């Protein structure tokens, strides 16, 4: 966590899981987050050379055959819990790994299955075909390393 927060420069991203061009969300005022893309097979990512070694211990644990995307997401606390849209990260077969960098009262929901609390230094791995969503915290920063892999 300290390596990442002391070194990474986050970028403001409008739209959390829905393309803003598609229209309004029910949480328009909060439809943004900070992101740092580490790796994406669909785009050239210069940053991976700088920070990839920081997530290598996580990759060594999960041993992905193919890494599709790695990014760090940061959501600031909101006055009330904001429930983002259910979604899947990729349309092809993949696994999702969420490594929680912070502990907060926000959480992850997997549609019709479970609610997972954000607890620092814990990882959630699930089938990428399962629809899921993030829920903001009201107390502290909610930050995860989001990995998509096979």
PDB file of C-alpha atoms in Angstrom:
ATOM      1  CA  UNK A   1       0.000   0.000   0.000  1.00  0.00           C
ATOM      2  CA  UNK A   2       2.727   2.463   0.951  1.00  0.00           C
ATOM      3  CA  UNK A   3       4.715   1.732  -2.215  1.00  0.00           C
ATOM      4  CA  UNK A   4       1.676   2.429  -4.334  1.00  0.00           C
ATOM      5  CA  UNK A   5       0.313   5.507  -2.584  1.00  0.00           C
ATOM      6  CA  UNK A   6       3.749   7.117  -2.286  1.00  0.00           C
ATOM      7  CA  UNK A   7       4.726   6.568  -5.930  1.00  0.00           C
ATOM      8  CA  UNK A   8       1.730   6.198  -8.215  1.00  0.00           C
ATOM      9  CA  UNK A   9       0.070   9.162  -9.873  1.00  0.00           C
ATOM     10  CA  UNK A  10      -3.657   8.640 -10.166  1.00  0.00           C
ATOM     11  CA  UNK A  11      -5.746  10.002 -13.021  1.00  0.00           C
ATOM     12  CA  UNK A  12      -9.273  11.320 -12.698  1.00  0.00           C
ATOM     13  CA  UNK A  13     -11.731   9.113 -14.598  1.00  0.00           C
ATOM     14  CA  UNK A  14     -15.272  10.227 -15.331  1.00  0.00           C
ATOM     15  CA  UNK A  15     -17.552   7.207 -15.357  1.00  0.00           C
ATOM     16  CA  UNK A  16     -16.982   4.296 -13.020  1.00  0.00           C
ATOM     17  CA  UNK A  17     -18.510   1.351 -14.855  1.00  0.00           C
ATOM     18  CA  UNK A  18     -20.693   3.023 -17.440  1.00  0.00           C
ATOM     19  CA  UNK A  19     -19.559   5.080 -20.386  1.00  0.00           C
ATOM     20  CA  UNK A  20     -20.736   8.662 -19.699  1.00  0.00           C
ATOM     21  CA  UNK A  21     -21.770   8.929 -23.370  1.00  0.00           C
ATOM     22  CA  UNK A  22     -24.551   6.419 -22.641  1.00  0.00           C
ATOM     23  CA  UNK A  23     -26.409   8.862 -20.432  1.00  0.00           C
ATOM     24  CA  UNK A  24     -26.991   9.617 -16.782  1.00  0.00           C
ATOM     25  CA  UNK A  25     -26.566   7.209 -13.893  1.00  0.00           C
ATOM     26  CA  UNK A  26     -28.524   7.178 -10.641  1.00  0.00           C
ATOM     27  CA  UNK A  27     -25.315   8.372  -8.938  1.00  0.00           C
ATOM     28  CA  UNK A  28     -24.209  11.067 -11.369  1.00  0.00           C
ATOM     29  CA  UNK A  29     -22.612  13.323  -8.765  1.00  0.00           C
ATOM     30  CA  UNK A  30     -20.351  10.440  -7.714  1.00  0.00           C
ATOM     31  CA  UNK A  31     -19.773   8.841 -11.125  1.00  0.00           C
ATOM     32  CA  UNK A  32     -15.994   9.260 -11.069  1.00  0.00           C
ATOM     33  CA  UNK A  33     -12.921   7.760  -9.473  1.00  0.00           C
ATOM     34  CA  UNK A  34      -9.161   7.898  -9.504  1.00  0.00           C
ATOM     35  CA  UNK A  35      -7.402   5.214 -11.547  1.00  0.00           C
ATOM     36  CA  UNK A  36      -3.896   4.153 -12.363  1.00  0.00           C
ATOM     37  CA  UNK A  37      -3.667   1.635 -15.195  1.00  0.00           C
ATOM     38  CA  UNK A  38      -0.731  -0.708 -14.690  1.00  0.00           C
ATOM     39  CA  UNK A  39      -1.279  -3.121 -17.547  1.00  0.00           C
ATOM     40  CA  UNK A  40      -3.783  -3.806 -20.306  1.00  0.00           C
ATOM     41  CA  UNK A  41      -3.410  -6.249 -23.194  1.00  0.00           C
ATOM     42  CA  UNK A  42      -5.594  -3.950 -25.298  1.00  0.00           C
ATOM     43  CA  UNK A  43      -3.433  -0.854 -24.870  1.00  0.00           C
ATOM     44  CA  UNK A  44       0.216   0.006 -24.643  1.00  0.00           C
ATOM     45  CA  UNK A  45       0.999   0.917 -21.063  1.00  0.00           C
ATOM     46  CA  UNK A  46       4.291   2.640 -20.461  1.00  0.00           C
ATOM     47  CA  UNK A  47       3.622   2.734 -16.708  1.00  0.00           C
ATOM     48  CA  UNK A  48       3.919  -1.021 -16.343  1.00  0.00           C
ATOM     49  CA  UNK A  49       7.684  -0.775 -16.471  1.00  0.00           C
ATOM     50  CA  UNK A  50       7.637   1.552 -13.459  1.00  0.00           C
ATOM     51  CA  UNK A  51       5.185  -0.167 -11.142  1.00  0.00           C
ATOM     52  CA  UNK A  52       4.683  -3.749 -12.278  1.00  0.00           C
ATOM     53  CA  UNK A  53       7.271  -5.022  -9.790  1.00  0.00           C
ATOM     54  CA  UNK A  54       5.132  -3.592  -6.974  1.00  0.00           C
ATOM     55  CA  UNK A  55       2.309  -6.039  -7.752  1.00  0.00           C
ATOM     56  CA  UNK A  56       4.587  -8.972  -8.578  1.00  0.00           C
ATOM     57  CA  UNK A  57       4.182 -10.531  -5.099  1.00  0.00           C
ATOM     58  CA  UNK A  58       0.415 -10.696  -5.694  1.00  0.00           C
ATOM     59  CA  UNK A  59       0.893 -12.228  -9.138  1.00  0.00           C
ATOM     60  CA  UNK A  60       3.322 -14.770  -7.662  1.00  0.00           C
ATOM     61  CA  UNK A  61       0.548 -15.903  -5.290  1.00  0.00           C
ATOM     62  CA  UNK A  62      -2.255 -16.237  -7.853  1.00  0.00           C
ATOM     63  CA  UNK A  63      -0.011 -17.465 -10.714  1.00  0.00           C
ATOM     64  CA  UNK A  64      -2.099 -16.261 -13.675  1.00  0.00           C
ATOM     65  CA  UNK A  65      -1.502 -17.938 -17.031  1.00  0.00           C
ATOM     66  CA  UNK A  66      -2.335 -14.659 -18.761  1.00  0.00           C
ATOM     67  CA  UNK A  67      -2.697 -11.206 -17.245  1.00  0.00           C
ATOM     68  CA  UNK A  68      -5.333  -9.215 -19.137  1.00  0.00           C
ATOM     69  CA  UNK A  69      -5.448  -6.011 -17.105  1.00  0.00           C
ATOM     70  CA  UNK A  70      -4.144  -4.581 -13.847  1.00  0.00           C
ATOM     71  CA  UNK A  71      -5.244  -1.246 -12.460  1.00  0.00           C
ATOM     72  CA  UNK A  72      -5.502   0.542  -9.152  1.00  0.00           C
ATOM     73  CA  UNK A  73      -8.870   2.102  -8.329  1.00  0.00           C
ATOM     74  CA  UNK A  74      -9.468   4.691  -5.624  1.00  0.00           C
ATOM     75  CA  UNK A  75     -12.892   5.911  -4.555  1.00  0.00           C
ATOM     76  CA  UNK A  76     -13.176   8.782  -2.097  1.00  0.00           C
ATOM     77  CA  UNK A  77     -15.664   8.510   0.772  1.00  0.00           C
ATOM     78  CA  UNK A  78     -19.195   9.723   0.086  1.00  0.00           C
ATOM     79  CA  UNK A  79     -21.908  11.011   2.437  1.00  0.00           C
ATOM     80  CA  UNK A  80     -23.926   7.829   1.885  1.00  0.00           C
ATOM     81  CA  UNK A  81     -23.153   4.489   0.251  1.00  0.00           C
ATOM     82  CA  UNK A  82     -23.329   4.795  -3.532  1.00  0.00           C
ATOM     83  CA  UNK A  83     -24.172   1.566  -5.361  1.00  0.00           C
ATOM     84  CA  UNK A  84     -22.533   1.452  -8.779  1.00  0.00           C
ATOM     85  CA  UNK A  85     -23.995  -0.501 -11.690  1.00  0.00           C
ATOM     86  CA  UNK A  86     -23.531  -4.262 -11.849  1.00  0.00           C
ATOM     87  CA  UNK A  87     -21.088  -5.182 -14.590  1.00  0.00           C
ATOM     88  CA  UNK A  88     -18.480  -7.620 -15.838  1.00  0.00           C
ATOM     89  CA  UNK A  89     -14.957  -6.316 -16.461  1.00  0.00           C
ATOM     90  CA  UNK A  90     -14.353  -8.221 -19.709  1.00  0.00           C
ATOM     91  CA  UNK A  91     -16.664 -10.118 -22.043  1.00  0.00           C
ATOM     92  CA  UNK A  92     -14.354 -13.093 -22.625  1.00  0.00           C
ATOM     93  CA  UNK A  93     -13.622 -15.780 -20.027  1.00  0.00           C
ATOM     94  CA  UNK A  94     -11.483 -14.460 -17.174  1.00  0.00           C
ATOM     95  CA  UNK A  95     -11.050 -14.307 -13.423  1.00  0.00           C
ATOM     96  CA  UNK A  96     -11.253 -11.136 -11.349  1.00  0.00           C
ATOM     97  CA  UNK A  97      -8.925 -10.513  -8.452  1.00  0.00           C
ATOM     98  CA  UNK A  98      -9.581  -7.580  -6.140  1.00  0.00           C
ATOM     99  CA  UNK A  99      -6.721  -6.908  -3.759  1.00  0.00           C
ATOM    100  CA  UNK A 100      -7.973  -4.476  -1.127  1.00  0.00           C
ATOM    101  CA  UNK A 101      -5.418  -1.786  -0.302  1.00  0.00           C
ATOM    102  CA  UNK A 102      -7.546  -0.112   2.369  1.00  0.00           C
ATOM    103  CA  UNK A 103     -10.032  -1.072   5.051  1.00  0.00           C
ATOM    104  CA  UNK A 104     -13.288   0.856   4.908  1.00  0.00           C
ATOM    105  CA  UNK A 105     -17.037   0.338   5.218  1.00  0.00           C
ATOM    106  CA  UNK A 106     -17.431   0.162   1.438  1.00  0.00           C
ATOM    107  CA  UNK A 107     -17.722  -3.248  -0.161  1.00  0.00           C
ATOM    108  CA  UNK A 108     -18.044  -5.371  -3.276  1.00  0.00           C
ATOM    109  CA  UNK A 109     -21.302  -7.100  -4.173  1.00  0.00           C
ATOM    110  CA  UNK A 110     -21.574 -10.104  -6.445  1.00  0.00           C
ATOM    111  CA  UNK A 111     -25.082 -10.233  -7.932  1.00  0.00           C
ATOM    112  CA  UNK A 112     -27.410 -12.601  -6.038  1.00  0.00           C
ATOM    113  CA  UNK A 113     -24.445 -14.124  -4.214  1.00  0.00           C
ATOM    114  CA  UNK A 114     -22.517 -12.164  -1.622  1.00  0.00           C
ATOM    115  CA  UNK A 115     -21.294  -8.944  -0.077  1.00  0.00           C
ATOM    116  CA  UNK A 116     -17.550  -8.728   0.539  1.00  0.00           C
ATOM    117  CA  UNK A 117     -16.154  -6.179   2.984  1.00  0.00           C
ATOM    118  CA  UNK A 118     -13.096  -4.112   2.065  1.00  0.00           C
ATOM    119  CA  UNK A 119     -10.342  -5.320   4.364  1.00  0.00           C
ATOM    120  CA  UNK A 120      -6.773  -4.197   3.757  1.00  0.00           C
ATOM    121  CA  UNK A 121      -4.367  -6.859   2.491  1.00  0.00           C
ATOM    122  CA  UNK A 122      -7.141  -9.305   1.573  1.00  0.00           C
ATOM    123  CA  UNK A 123      -7.905 -10.594  -1.915  1.00  0.00           C
ATOM    124  CA  UNK A 124     -11.175 -11.657  -3.467  1.00  0.00           C
ATOM    125  CA  UNK A 125     -10.990 -13.896  -6.556  1.00  0.00           C
ATOM    126  CA  UNK A 126     -14.094 -14.826  -8.535  1.00  0.00           C
ATOM    127  CA  UNK A 127     -15.308 -15.872 -11.972  1.00  0.00           C
ATOM    128  CA  UNK A 128     -15.258 -12.824 -14.234  1.00  0.00           C
ATOM    129  CA  UNK A 129     -18.630 -13.781 -15.762  1.00  0.00           C
ATOM    130  CA  UNK A 130     -20.329 -12.967 -12.450  1.00  0.00           C
ATOM    131  CA  UNK A 131     -21.849  -9.501 -12.404  1.00  0.00           C
ATOM    132  CA  UNK A 132     -20.482  -7.430  -9.558  1.00  0.00           C
ATOM    133  CA  UNK A 133     -20.371  -3.851  -8.346  1.00  0.00           C
ATOM    134  CA  UNK A 134     -18.512  -1.572  -6.021  1.00  0.00           C
ATOM    135  CA  UNK A 135     -20.168   0.306  -3.186  1.00  0.00           C
ATOM    136  CA  UNK A 136     -18.504   3.447  -1.882  1.00  0.00           C
ATOM    137  CA  UNK A 137     -17.461   3.914   1.713  1.00  0.00           C
ATOM    138  CA  UNK A 138     -18.580   6.652   4.047  1.00  0.00           C
ATOM    139  CA  UNK A 139     -15.542   6.533   6.301  1.00  0.00           C
ATOM    140  CA  UNK A 140     -12.222   6.055   4.442  1.00  0.00           C
ATOM    141  CA  UNK A 141     -10.732   5.818   0.969  1.00  0.00           C
ATOM    142  CA  UNK A 142     -11.768   2.607  -0.844  1.00  0.00           C
ATOM    143  CA  UNK A 143      -8.844   1.416  -2.927  1.00  0.00           C
ATOM    144  CA  UNK A 144      -8.237  -1.886  -4.725  1.00  0.00           C
ATOM    145  CA  UNK A 145      -5.852  -3.379  -7.214  1.00  0.00           C
ATOM    146  CA  UNK A 146      -8.187  -4.800  -9.848  1.00  0.00           C
ATOM    147  CA  UNK A 147      -6.699  -7.737 -11.764  1.00  0.00           C
ATOM    148  CA  UNK A 148      -8.288  -9.505 -14.735  1.00  0.00           C
ATOM    149  CA  UNK A 149      -6.537 -12.720 -15.689  1.00  0.00           C
ATOM    150  CA  UNK A 150      -6.835 -16.255 -17.004  1.00  0.00           C
TER     151      UNK A 150
END
